[in-house]
XYZ file of C-alpha atoms in Angstrom:
722
model
C 65.730 -100.010 -155.627
C 68.451 -102.321 -154.306
C 67.350 -105.551 -152.670
C 68.235 -106.111 -149.013
C 69.496 -109.416 -147.730
C 67.613 -110.959 -144.754
C 69.567 -112.492 -141.945
C 68.058 -115.130 -139.638
C 68.867 -115.230 -135.932
C 67.646 -118.050 -133.664
C 67.127 -117.610 -129.951
C 65.846 -119.634 -126.975
C 62.836 -118.790 -124.907
C 63.939 -117.088 -121.712
C 67.371 -116.637 -123.241
C 69.126 -113.680 -124.870
C 70.068 -112.844 -128.449
C 72.012 -110.174 -130.370
C 70.658 -108.918 -133.681
C 73.398 -107.538 -136.018
C 73.077 -104.430 -138.198
C 75.016 -103.918 -141.462
C 76.427 -100.484 -140.736
C 79.890 -100.676 -142.324
C 81.133 -97.408 -143.630
C 81.317 -97.087 -147.350
C 83.833 -94.259 -147.004
C 86.548 -94.626 -144.440
C 86.473 -90.938 -143.853
C 82.728 -90.889 -143.133
C 81.203 -91.306 -139.671
C 78.179 -93.293 -138.384
C 75.680 -90.846 -136.929
C 72.625 -92.925 -135.827
C 71.257 -96.504 -135.824
C 67.483 -97.078 -135.609
C 65.754 -100.428 -135.076
C 62.162 -101.024 -136.208
C 59.991 -104.041 -135.702
C 58.139 -104.871 -138.848
C 54.660 -103.423 -138.785
C 55.591 -100.621 -136.385
C 56.303 -97.054 -137.559
C 58.017 -96.020 -134.400
C 61.600 -96.985 -133.766
C 62.286 -99.593 -131.210
C 65.680 -98.145 -130.278
C 68.002 -95.562 -131.521
C 71.539 -96.577 -130.672
C 74.986 -95.594 -131.503
C 76.254 -99.199 -131.469
C 74.555 -100.930 -134.353
C 73.704 -104.307 -132.600
C 70.373 -104.942 -130.739
C 70.451 -107.165 -127.629
C 67.230 -108.875 -126.426
C 67.030 -110.813 -123.155
C 64.351 -112.925 -121.363
C 62.915 -113.812 -124.685
C 59.275 -114.725 -125.053
C 57.363 -116.087 -127.939
C 55.972 -112.631 -128.486
C 59.468 -111.366 -129.277
C 59.558 -113.358 -132.504
C 59.453 -111.390 -135.762
C 61.349 -109.331 -138.368
C 63.533 -106.475 -137.195
C 64.793 -103.700 -139.525
C 67.978 -101.765 -138.902
C 68.715 -98.373 -140.488
C 72.182 -96.774 -140.247
C 72.548 -93.053 -140.942
C 75.943 -91.539 -141.880
C 77.067 -87.971 -141.984
C 77.956 -87.915 -145.650
C 77.148 -91.301 -147.122
C 73.600 -92.516 -147.820
C 71.791 -94.602 -145.160
C 72.101 -98.348 -145.166
C 69.278 -100.794 -144.182
C 69.596 -104.324 -142.733
C 66.806 -106.929 -142.060
C 66.961 -109.665 -139.421
C 64.400 -112.429 -138.759
C 64.332 -113.580 -135.112
C 63.138 -117.123 -134.488
C 62.608 -118.565 -130.983
C 62.675 -122.140 -130.115
C 61.488 -124.024 -126.866
C 60.698 -127.670 -126.854
C 58.602 -129.497 -125.813
C 55.630 -127.062 -125.457
C 54.770 -126.330 -121.780
C 51.833 -127.696 -119.802
C 49.492 -125.164 -118.077
C 47.796 -126.392 -114.847
C 45.378 -124.623 -112.389
C 45.744 -125.241 -108.650
C 43.265 -124.135 -105.873
C 44.229 -124.385 -102.240
C 47.105 -126.822 -103.226
C 44.828 -129.129 -105.218
C 44.858 -129.517 -108.983
C 41.770 -127.883 -110.304
C 42.189 -127.950 -114.108
C 44.813 -129.605 -116.339
C 43.273 -128.956 -119.706
C 45.170 -126.625 -121.978
C 45.458 -125.958 -125.676
C 48.243 -124.804 -128.060
C 47.635 -121.533 -129.689
C 49.168 -119.838 -132.722
C 52.908 -119.212 -132.775
C 53.521 -121.901 -130.149
C 51.383 -120.266 -127.404
C 49.717 -122.534 -124.834
C 46.391 -121.536 -123.074
C 44.305 -122.933 -120.219
C 40.953 -121.158 -119.578
C 39.302 -121.826 -116.159
C 35.586 -121.254 -115.455
C 34.330 -121.456 -111.803
C 30.715 -122.183 -110.946
C 28.663 -121.939 -107.754
C 31.119 -119.903 -105.802
C 30.287 -119.542 -102.121
C 30.968 -116.764 -99.643
C 33.709 -118.969 -98.229
C 35.515 -118.687 -101.564
C 36.185 -114.999 -100.927
C 39.909 -114.247 -101.063
C 40.799 -117.805 -102.144
C 44.061 -118.154 -104.186
C 44.273 -119.693 -107.686
C 47.651 -120.679 -109.173
C 48.563 -121.262 -112.878
C 51.738 -123.382 -113.358
C 53.666 -123.875 -116.656
C 56.184 -126.698 -117.038
C 57.796 -128.609 -119.974
C 60.417 -130.608 -118.098
C 60.747 -132.407 -114.865
C 64.247 -131.095 -114.642
C 63.212 -127.498 -114.111
C 60.850 -125.813 -111.628
C 57.493 -124.844 -113.163
C 56.799 -121.206 -113.707
C 53.787 -120.131 -111.511
C 51.497 -117.097 -111.320
C 48.942 -116.643 -108.487
C 45.755 -114.570 -108.196
C 43.396 -113.827 -105.215
C 39.661 -114.321 -105.703
C 37.443 -111.278 -104.984
C 33.634 -111.690 -104.899
C 30.618 -109.370 -105.306
C 28.252 -110.365 -102.515
C 24.621 -109.347 -101.933
C 23.513 -108.457 -98.376
C 22.793 -111.440 -96.188
C 20.141 -109.911 -93.906
C 18.523 -106.594 -92.967
C 16.861 -105.639 -89.679
C 14.981 -102.701 -88.069
C 15.755 -101.556 -84.551
C 14.876 -98.844 -81.978
C 11.169 -99.136 -82.743
C 8.593 -98.828 -79.910
C 5.480 -100.944 -79.609
C 3.433 -98.087 -81.045
C 3.997 -94.598 -82.345
C 2.439 -91.402 -80.993
C 1.369 -88.865 -83.572
C 3.485 -85.718 -83.844
C 6.314 -87.361 -81.846
C 9.724 -87.739 -83.538
C 11.413 -91.146 -83.466
C 14.838 -92.324 -84.718
C 14.751 -95.748 -86.380
C 17.849 -97.685 -87.621
C 18.156 -100.247 -90.401
C 21.187 -102.552 -90.446
C 22.326 -104.586 -93.497
C 25.056 -107.275 -93.192
C 27.191 -109.281 -95.601
C 27.239 -107.064 -98.695
C 30.454 -106.497 -100.754
C 30.772 -103.669 -101.456
C 28.629 -101.930 -98.802
C 24.880 -102.228 -99.300
C 22.659 -99.424 -100.440
C 19.694 -98.912 -98.090
C 16.340 -97.453 -99.103
C 13.271 -96.656 -96.962
C 9.608 -97.012 -97.846
C 6.565 -95.615 -96.023
C 3.772 -97.932 -96.787
C 4.117 -100.274 -99.740
C 5.273 -97.854 -102.430
C 6.081 -94.426 -100.999
C 9.841 -93.876 -100.876
C 11.263 -91.726 -98.076
C 13.891 -89.324 -99.295
C 14.438 -86.978 -96.327
C 15.526 -87.471 -92.747
C 17.989 -90.251 -93.681
C 21.653 -90.456 -92.774
C 24.207 -93.289 -92.899
C 25.965 -94.085 -89.674
C 29.640 -95.118 -89.628
C 30.411 -98.782 -89.076
C 33.657 -100.439 -88.005
C 32.762 -103.577 -89.981
C 32.882 -103.079 -93.791
C 30.306 -105.842 -94.181
C 27.762 -103.908 -92.092
C 25.811 -100.849 -93.300
C 23.670 -98.802 -90.870
C 21.079 -96.221 -91.931
C 19.118 -93.999 -89.548
C 15.663 -92.534 -90.296
C 14.030 -89.629 -88.437
C 10.343 -90.537 -88.399
C 7.202 -88.640 -87.371
C 3.771 -90.201 -87.609
C 0.797 -88.124 -88.677
C -2.511 -87.728 -86.892
C -5.080 -89.921 -88.549
C -2.727 -92.790 -89.422
C -4.070 -95.738 -87.515
C -1.090 -97.823 -88.652
C 2.251 -97.010 -90.236
C 4.051 -99.604 -92.348
C 7.770 -98.994 -92.485
C 10.076 -100.945 -94.866
C 13.865 -100.983 -95.105
C 15.399 -102.271 -98.394
C 19.090 -103.368 -98.735
C 20.785 -104.185 -102.034
C 24.187 -104.361 -103.728
C 24.286 -101.696 -106.417
C 26.808 -103.723 -108.491
C 24.447 -106.696 -108.563
C 21.374 -105.209 -110.177
C 20.134 -108.645 -111.144
C 19.855 -109.603 -107.502
C 16.646 -108.513 -105.774
C 16.873 -106.353 -102.660
C 16.109 -107.863 -99.330
C 13.785 -106.025 -96.934
C 12.590 -105.733 -93.338
C 9.037 -104.437 -92.662
C 7.261 -103.406 -89.463
C 3.660 -102.263 -89.140
C 3.257 -100.021 -86.106
C -0.008 -98.718 -84.629
C -0.182 -94.934 -84.365
C -1.880 -93.429 -81.306
C -3.401 -89.954 -81.367
C -6.113 -88.002 -79.545
C -9.634 -88.046 -81.004
C -10.130 -86.128 -84.221
C -13.688 -84.827 -84.283
C -15.974 -83.492 -86.962
C -19.356 -82.192 -85.880
C -22.093 -81.961 -88.508
C -25.749 -81.129 -88.478
C -28.111 -83.859 -89.703
C -27.868 -84.596 -93.394
C -31.582 -84.024 -93.922
C -31.517 -80.586 -92.295
C -30.626 -77.179 -93.700
C -28.720 -75.236 -91.053
C -30.030 -71.862 -92.270
C -33.673 -72.966 -92.156
C -34.196 -74.239 -88.592
C -37.449 -73.013 -87.061
C -38.648 -73.250 -83.512
C -40.496 -76.538 -83.115
C -38.396 -78.484 -85.653
C -36.572 -81.668 -84.714
C -32.804 -81.115 -84.907
C -29.988 -83.644 -84.613
C -26.194 -83.552 -84.813
C -23.711 -86.257 -85.776
C -20.334 -86.461 -84.056
C -17.813 -88.175 -86.327
C -14.772 -89.318 -84.340
C -11.541 -90.849 -85.498
C -9.252 -91.995 -82.702
C -6.629 -94.587 -81.871
C -6.949 -96.155 -79.360
C -10.747 -96.131 -79.458
C -12.793 -93.446 -77.702
C -13.643 -94.156 -74.083
C -15.935 -91.171 -73.458
C -18.127 -88.962 -75.634
C -19.735 -85.729 -74.399
C -21.848 -82.917 -75.791
C -21.721 -79.215 -74.899
C -24.057 -76.288 -75.425
C -22.545 -72.867 -74.895
C -19.679 -74.572 -73.047
C -22.030 -76.383 -70.627
C -22.118 -80.179 -70.773
C -25.431 -81.739 -71.801
C -27.055 -84.832 -70.398
C -29.823 -86.837 -71.929
C -33.120 -85.504 -70.528
C -36.453 -85.776 -72.312
C -37.962 -83.052 -70.148
C -35.295 -80.681 -71.434
C -35.740 -81.880 -75.022
C -32.217 -83.339 -75.094
C -31.539 -86.897 -76.264
C -28.083 -88.428 -76.691
C -28.165 -91.564 -78.842
C -24.802 -93.223 -79.531
C -22.829 -90.469 -81.307
C -25.816 -88.307 -82.157
C -27.475 -85.453 -80.282
C -31.192 -85.073 -80.877
C -33.169 -81.919 -80.003
C -36.829 -82.731 -80.580
C -39.157 -79.743 -80.865
C -36.230 -77.347 -80.615
C -36.803 -74.008 -78.864
C -35.131 -70.661 -79.309
C -33.377 -71.113 -75.977
C -31.526 -74.091 -77.505
C -29.896 -71.929 -80.145
C -26.198 -71.271 -79.764
C -22.841 -72.982 -80.061
C -22.629 -76.796 -79.875
C -19.488 -78.902 -79.591
C -18.775 -82.581 -79.314
C -15.937 -83.839 -77.096
C -14.244 -87.211 -77.026
C -11.523 -88.790 -74.881
C -9.127 -91.705 -75.198
C -5.826 -92.742 -73.650
C -4.012 -90.020 -75.626
C -6.156 -87.124 -74.403
C -9.348 -85.136 -74.874
C -10.414 -83.069 -77.850
C -13.433 -81.015 -78.812
C -14.823 -80.306 -82.205
C -14.982 -76.887 -83.754
C -18.121 -75.094 -82.533
C -21.208 -75.482 -84.697
C -23.624 -72.578 -84.419
C -27.286 -73.478 -84.326
C -29.568 -70.620 -85.299
C -33.252 -71.086 -84.560
C -35.747 -68.805 -86.238
C -38.773 -67.870 -84.151
C -41.666 -65.429 -83.922
C -41.065 -62.057 -82.271
C -41.360 -62.027 -78.470
C -41.348 -59.199 -75.956
C -38.193 -58.629 -73.980
C -40.498 -57.230 -71.281
C -44.112 -58.335 -71.670
C -45.722 -55.703 -69.440
C -44.401 -52.398 -68.185
C -45.834 -49.567 -66.133
C -44.894 -46.129 -67.391
C -45.635 -42.953 -65.434
C -46.364 -39.788 -67.368
C -47.000 -36.112 -66.824
C -50.254 -34.922 -68.400
C -49.603 -32.641 -71.323
C -46.007 -33.739 -71.800
C -44.701 -36.088 -74.486
C -42.984 -39.267 -73.435
C -41.283 -42.065 -75.329
C -42.226 -45.712 -75.309
C -39.644 -48.241 -76.556
C -40.798 -51.684 -77.623
C -37.906 -54.145 -77.770
C -38.463 -57.612 -79.195
C -36.482 -60.803 -79.532
C -36.806 -62.293 -83.001
C -34.982 -64.234 -85.675
C -34.839 -63.021 -88.358
C -34.258 -59.730 -86.575
C -35.921 -57.583 -89.238
C -39.338 -56.900 -87.709
C -42.381 -54.939 -88.838
C -44.184 -53.227 -85.927
C -47.776 -52.280 -85.119
C -48.897 -49.987 -82.261
C -52.280 -49.110 -80.760
C -53.577 -47.287 -77.663
C -56.626 -47.344 -75.433
C -56.778 -43.827 -74.041
C -59.996 -44.053 -71.993
C -60.604 -45.892 -68.793
C -64.385 -46.008 -69.185
C -64.574 -47.491 -72.658
C -62.475 -50.208 -74.269
C -61.658 -48.506 -77.509
C -58.330 -48.752 -79.247
C -56.787 -46.458 -81.821
C -53.741 -47.303 -83.923
C -50.503 -45.375 -83.522
C -48.926 -44.828 -86.938
C -46.109 -42.402 -86.217
C -43.305 -44.509 -84.817
C -39.716 -45.392 -85.728
C -38.224 -48.851 -86.181
C -34.646 -50.172 -86.051
C -34.236 -53.929 -86.446
C -36.141 -55.571 -83.606
C -36.760 -52.307 -81.685
C -39.396 -49.629 -82.182
C -40.186 -46.395 -80.326
C -43.122 -44.041 -80.332
C -43.692 -40.535 -78.940
C -47.026 -40.210 -77.150
C -48.833 -37.670 -75.000
C -51.787 -37.852 -72.642
C -53.526 -34.654 -71.573
C -55.627 -36.103 -68.766
C -54.905 -37.812 -65.510
C -56.591 -40.993 -66.702
C -54.717 -44.260 -67.077
C -54.203 -45.731 -70.539
C -52.779 -48.797 -72.234
C -50.491 -49.017 -75.269
C -49.673 -52.232 -77.124
C -47.113 -53.185 -79.741
C -46.684 -56.239 -81.978
C -44.036 -57.407 -84.355
C -43.899 -59.750 -87.318
C -40.958 -61.237 -89.191
C -40.460 -63.831 -91.919
C -41.714 -66.564 -89.581
C -45.015 -64.876 -88.753
C -46.899 -62.509 -86.437
C -46.152 -62.198 -82.756
C -48.740 -64.051 -80.688
C -48.823 -61.919 -77.529
C -48.422 -58.111 -77.648
C -46.165 -56.065 -75.422
C -48.283 -53.905 -73.083
C -47.418 -50.529 -71.547
C -49.638 -49.487 -68.640
C -49.673 -45.705 -68.543
C -50.240 -44.170 -65.116
C -50.068 -40.491 -64.139
C -46.956 -39.777 -62.156
C -47.272 -38.772 -58.494
C -45.317 -36.541 -56.158
C -42.409 -38.331 -54.437
C -43.162 -39.641 -50.982
C -41.352 -38.086 -47.983
C -38.003 -39.462 -46.919
C -38.008 -41.631 -43.834
C -35.759 -42.682 -40.987
C -33.354 -39.709 -41.164
C -30.363 -40.007 -38.837
C -27.571 -37.612 -37.939
C -24.050 -38.871 -37.350
C -20.407 -37.789 -37.253
C -21.208 -34.461 -35.563
C -18.248 -32.122 -35.045
C -17.958 -28.443 -34.161
C -18.418 -27.503 -37.860
C -20.080 -30.450 -39.652
C -22.445 -33.384 -39.424
C -23.834 -36.138 -41.692
C -27.488 -36.773 -42.513
C -28.760 -40.034 -44.014
C -32.392 -40.803 -44.944
C -34.316 -43.647 -46.533
C -35.989 -42.668 -49.869
C -39.719 -43.077 -50.272
C -41.583 -44.036 -53.445
C -40.517 -41.859 -56.369
C -44.034 -41.530 -57.782
C -42.941 -43.026 -61.085
C -40.421 -40.372 -62.103
C -36.707 -39.951 -61.369
C -36.277 -38.091 -58.093
C -33.528 -36.058 -56.480
C -33.037 -35.312 -52.825
C -32.635 -31.785 -51.430
C -31.186 -30.804 -48.054
C -31.578 -27.247 -46.730
C -29.917 -25.990 -43.563
C -31.504 -22.929 -41.850
C -30.422 -20.862 -38.901
C -32.983 -21.464 -36.111
C -33.121 -17.772 -35.232
C -33.322 -16.145 -38.668
C -34.706 -19.104 -40.655
C -32.323 -18.085 -43.390
C -31.054 -20.885 -45.624
C -27.303 -21.055 -45.103
C -26.628 -24.350 -46.894
C -28.467 -26.203 -49.715
C -27.527 -29.272 -51.728
C -29.328 -31.494 -54.275
C -28.175 -34.970 -55.251
C -29.380 -38.387 -56.357
C -28.814 -40.121 -53.005
C -30.336 -39.168 -49.674
C -26.932 -39.074 -48.006
C -25.474 -35.675 -47.118
C -22.308 -34.353 -45.504
C -22.745 -30.790 -44.283
C -19.585 -28.745 -43.614
C -18.466 -25.231 -42.818
C -20.926 -24.549 -39.974
C -20.431 -22.397 -36.886
C -19.459 -24.181 -33.683
C -22.078 -24.474 -30.941
C -24.981 -23.421 -33.178
C -28.467 -24.885 -33.640
C -29.901 -25.454 -37.111
C -33.143 -26.519 -38.717
C -32.442 -29.140 -41.390
C -35.057 -29.886 -44.057
C -34.827 -32.936 -46.343
C -37.304 -33.615 -49.151
C -37.527 -35.469 -52.476
C -38.202 -33.677 -55.741
C -39.162 -34.783 -59.277
C -40.687 -33.305 -62.398
C -44.068 -33.831 -60.745
C -43.220 -31.680 -57.718
C -41.747 -31.729 -54.235
C -42.520 -34.302 -51.602
C -43.335 -33.479 -47.997
C -40.268 -32.175 -46.139
C -38.721 -33.931 -43.178
C -37.461 -31.425 -40.581
C -34.640 -32.071 -38.119
C -33.179 -29.942 -35.325
C -29.423 -30.358 -35.360
C -26.679 -28.548 -33.467
C -22.918 -28.462 -33.755
C -20.707 -29.221 -30.763
C -19.582 -26.325 -28.476
C -15.954 -26.154 -27.409
C -15.389 -24.642 -23.915
C -12.182 -22.574 -23.320
C -10.240 -25.313 -21.552
C -11.076 -27.707 -24.400
C -10.122 -25.162 -26.981
C -6.827 -24.461 -25.264
C -6.149 -28.139 -24.883
C -7.053 -28.945 -28.474
C -4.869 -26.188 -29.835
C -2.038 -27.168 -27.527
C -2.274 -30.779 -28.567
C -2.205 -29.872 -32.238
C 0.381 -27.093 -32.167
C 3.464 -29.195 -31.608
C 6.594 -28.303 -29.587
C 6.145 -24.516 -29.882
C 2.614 -24.715 -28.528
C 3.875 -26.872 -25.659
C 6.358 -24.179 -24.661
C 3.680 -21.460 -24.843
C 1.301 -23.636 -22.847
C 3.927 -24.059 -20.161
C 4.343 -20.295 -19.910
C 0.579 -19.818 -19.612
C 0.412 -22.494 -16.931
C 3.180 -20.755 -15.007
C 1.288 -17.431 -15.145
C -1.879 -19.137 -13.933
C 0.014 -20.623 -10.974
C 1.436 -17.196 -10.092
C -2.022 -15.663 -10.302
C -3.441 -18.380 -8.091
C -0.733 -17.786 -5.512
C -1.516 -14.047 -5.454
C -5.230 -14.750 -4.986
C -4.570 -17.132 -2.099
C -2.333 -14.547 -0.454
C -5.019 -11.868 -0.742
C -7.681 -14.164 0.715
C -5.562 -14.850 3.752
C -5.120 -11.121 4.429
C -8.872 -10.383 4.337
C -10.780 -10.597 7.702
C -13.312 -13.362 8.186
C -16.961 -12.176 7.908
C -18.742 -15.209 9.224
C -19.324 -18.846 8.421
C -18.976 -20.015 4.875
C -22.048 -20.583 2.868
C -22.507 -23.535 0.616
C -21.924 -23.150 -3.035
C -25.589 -23.716 -3.749
C -26.581 -20.911 -1.296
C -24.041 -18.469 -2.651
C -23.906 -18.899 -6.490
C -27.022 -19.282 -8.774
C -27.001 -21.478 -11.969
C -25.828 -19.472 -14.982
C -25.779 -20.545 -18.689
C -22.386 -19.843 -20.075
C -23.476 -18.694 -23.497
C -27.149 -18.007 -23.055
C -27.759 -20.736 -25.694
C -29.190 -24.208 -25.164
C -26.818 -26.985 -26.064
C -28.589 -29.589 -28.167
C -27.401 -33.145 -28.510
C -25.351 -33.814 -31.620
C -27.666 -36.708 -32.420
C -31.051 -36.240 -34.053
C -33.479 -34.323 -31.734
C -37.215 -34.276 -32.482
C -38.885 -30.885 -32.590
C -41.624 -29.713 -30.237
C -42.235 -31.094 -26.793
C -39.725 -33.858 -27.231
C -36.738 -31.508 -26.664
C -35.028 -31.717 -23.283
C -33.026 -29.078 -21.363
C -29.395 -29.822 -20.685
C -28.811 -26.944 -18.253
C -27.546 -29.297 -15.568
C -24.038 -28.933 -17.003
C -24.258 -25.349 -18.220
C -23.799 -23.376 -14.931
C -20.737 -22.037 -13.119
C -20.858 -23.113 -9.424
C -18.501 -22.442 -6.515
C -17.960 -25.091 -3.859
C -15.969 -24.809 -0.706
C -14.891 -28.416 -0.245
C -14.340 -31.516 -2.346
C -17.158 -33.276 -0.496
C -19.558 -30.484 -1.220
C -18.532 -30.478 -4.883
C -19.045 -34.226 -5.090
C -22.461 -33.941 -3.475
C -23.431 -31.116 -5.806
C -22.185 -33.121 -8.787
C -24.245 -36.130 -7.681
C -27.407 -34.040 -7.318
C -27.023 -32.735 -10.796
C -26.371 -36.185 -12.144
C -29.700 -37.259 -10.691
C -31.492 -34.409 -12.424
C -29.861 -34.757 -15.822
C -28.861 -38.412 -16.038
C -31.652 -39.269 -18.454
C -30.786 -36.333 -20.675
C -27.080 -36.968 -21.097
C -25.340 -38.979 -23.840
C -21.748 -40.041 -23.711
C -19.205 -39.652 -26.494
C -15.503 -40.264 -25.998
C -14.755 -37.666 -28.655
C -16.106 -34.911 -26.379
C -13.972 -35.639 -23.303
C -11.618 -32.750 -22.358
C -8.859 -32.608 -19.762
C -9.758 -31.781 -16.142
C -9.699 -28.101 -15.211
C -6.999 -26.864 -12.834
C -7.900 -25.692 -9.362
C -6.485 -22.443 -7.992
C -3.412 -24.300 -6.683
C -2.589 -25.863 -9.969
C -4.009 -29.303 -9.125
C -5.910 -31.275 -11.739
C -8.962 -33.294 -10.764
C -9.128 -36.972 -11.582
C -12.545 -37.124 -13.272
C -12.724 -35.230 -16.557
C -15.252 -32.426 -17.072
C -17.398 -33.163 -20.135
C -18.994 -30.878 -22.681
C -22.697 -30.306 -23.176
C -22.772 -32.805 -25.987
C -20.979 -35.435 -23.880
C -22.819 -38.696 -23.294
C -22.951 -39.919 -19.663
C -24.587 -43.327 -19.573
C -22.172 -44.511 -16.854
C -23.280 -42.541 -13.739
C -21.573 -44.944 -11.359
C -18.177 -44.122 -12.768
C -18.924 -40.381 -12.802
C -20.217 -40.296 -9.192
C -17.224 -42.171 -7.827
C -14.690 -39.724 -9.219
C -12.027 -38.562 -6.788
C -11.796 -34.766 -6.251
C -8.736 -32.780 -5.036
C -8.485 -31.428 -1.449
C -7.751 -27.739 -2.062
C -9.247 -24.888 -0.055
C -11.088 -23.542 -3.040
C -12.129 -25.134 -6.362
C -13.266 -24.113 -9.745
C -15.449 -25.855 -12.376
C -15.743 -25.086 -16.048
C -18.906 -25.281 -18.115
C -20.270 -23.622 -21.243
C -19.922 -20.099 -19.749
C -16.141 -20.423 -19.703
C -15.736 -18.432 -16.453
C -13.681 -19.182 -13.330
C -15.517 -18.465 -10.033
C -13.636 -18.695 -6.730
C -15.287 -18.505 -3.305
C -12.917 -17.292 -0.540
C -13.317 -17.854 3.150
C -15.146 -14.515 3.575
C -17.763 -15.570 0.960
C -16.603 -12.985 -1.541
C -16.217 -13.821 -5.204
C -13.069 -12.974 -7.103
């Protein structure tokens, strides 16, 4: 291996230097292909150049060292050259630190290879030092400007303060609040944590709010207090995550929590709820938790508020309810209620069950029986426990007090029934007892057995709503004799005594329909039971009679427009007939003076049938004749007709009854005139004689009147009837 000569090249700091490379061609015909420069100790080439020289500028002390040059030819072997670069700069520079224009540190030291170093350590930096500028100046001559480098001071700062906001004076349970925590002065931004109480971190309901100031961090917490928390301690922690050695700062608030009373009702600790017997002393404790404190406490039994009353065995002592010598009537649901400023609450119901001896639901009963027929007796008791064992006995003789047990009976819980039969009419007495886990019933249930009687007659029967085909009958029931009774109504024809209508029902109220107009009936009402029939109550009832004019009028009024036309035609025919009659009368010779209507025409019943009142009429001698309105009379003048009408009113005024339903239009006279006062039916009621007697009558030569006979009688001037 051939040795290589080392060349030395000297350069100045901050100057430039050219390092030569021995790359002469050994063969003039050969060509240089590549020149590579290496710095000693480095495997990678520094440069690969076609010109062989290496130029370095702005030299630094670090540029010192040995450089190797390798020249590659196309044909000839490579040639290597070595150059040692040495830098010189004298005297060595001074390194000084300046802060805000003032010299801070002038101590420096010379390092290896001519390097100079000044290390600055700052203590007790303050927040005001943030972004301060530090300058390092190097100088070795007063003739040149010092070289300077400047840096800006950045600081890691912990938060200065932390605060809670948007908090009320107190919290209400189950109400949502939004609370904010603000941290100031941290670089970078502070990390905020929330605590509920002293150690319970809050991880949900938190969000960071944007802030225009990078030194301010705002965190918002959605908070809901729970019922039962009298106080809630809320803590906000702020810290700089890049300063773990610095403790977090915090802000804490303790807030009272208001909520309605929370109530727990318990039976006394010394009592067993399933073993309360009548006569025991019972007490309840009402445990209340509330904020603010309770202002009112109340007790309820079956929803009804209780008050302290020794006579009622109720004592309220502080938050306890005492029931000394408890009775079965005090069993049931109990609640305790409490109120404060937040509202009113009641406890869950507590059921008090009181065990007691069996008692009769009905202590004494009277039962009616039919001799020879079986009947059932049901003994129903009130007891707790409800499983009851029964005992029955009977005293079946009224002359001797002798009792015999009844062994054939059925039992279901607190109810028992027995089938019994008495063959005689004598009274008897049956008793039943019950016993349960508490003991034997003290007083038996007694059934007084009495033979049933026949129902009593109905009373006070009245007839109403009479029409031409129907009427209503209503009676007051009598005593049923001890057995269920029904009421029977029978309607008989007064002439044939044949039953034409019969009905049986539970109430003594009947509506009879489908009868013949103007007929009289015998109505029988009686009560009936398994024991027999009661005495009948007999009524004489008649339906209303419709006279022809009334019938024609009623049909005309109900027929509509067609009937009105037909009625007009009939009226026209009647007028023509009347005109013919008048003409014939004028042609007949006069035979003498006119007689009065009462001398000429006798009283005639239109139908040959008495017209009873539609109201209830008693049988026998109490019936009255109503013939005063049932004749057909002829009068010759309106004055005579009025006088005749008045005389009849005098005879029958006490027998007439007025009903507006029975008023019919006035009949027409032979000239087609209509009288002012209406003619009334037999059933019409006439309790206003003054109005009837003052009625105005028409002034025609001849008149007609209608009654039950339905005929028209006309008296002409020659006293002959047409």
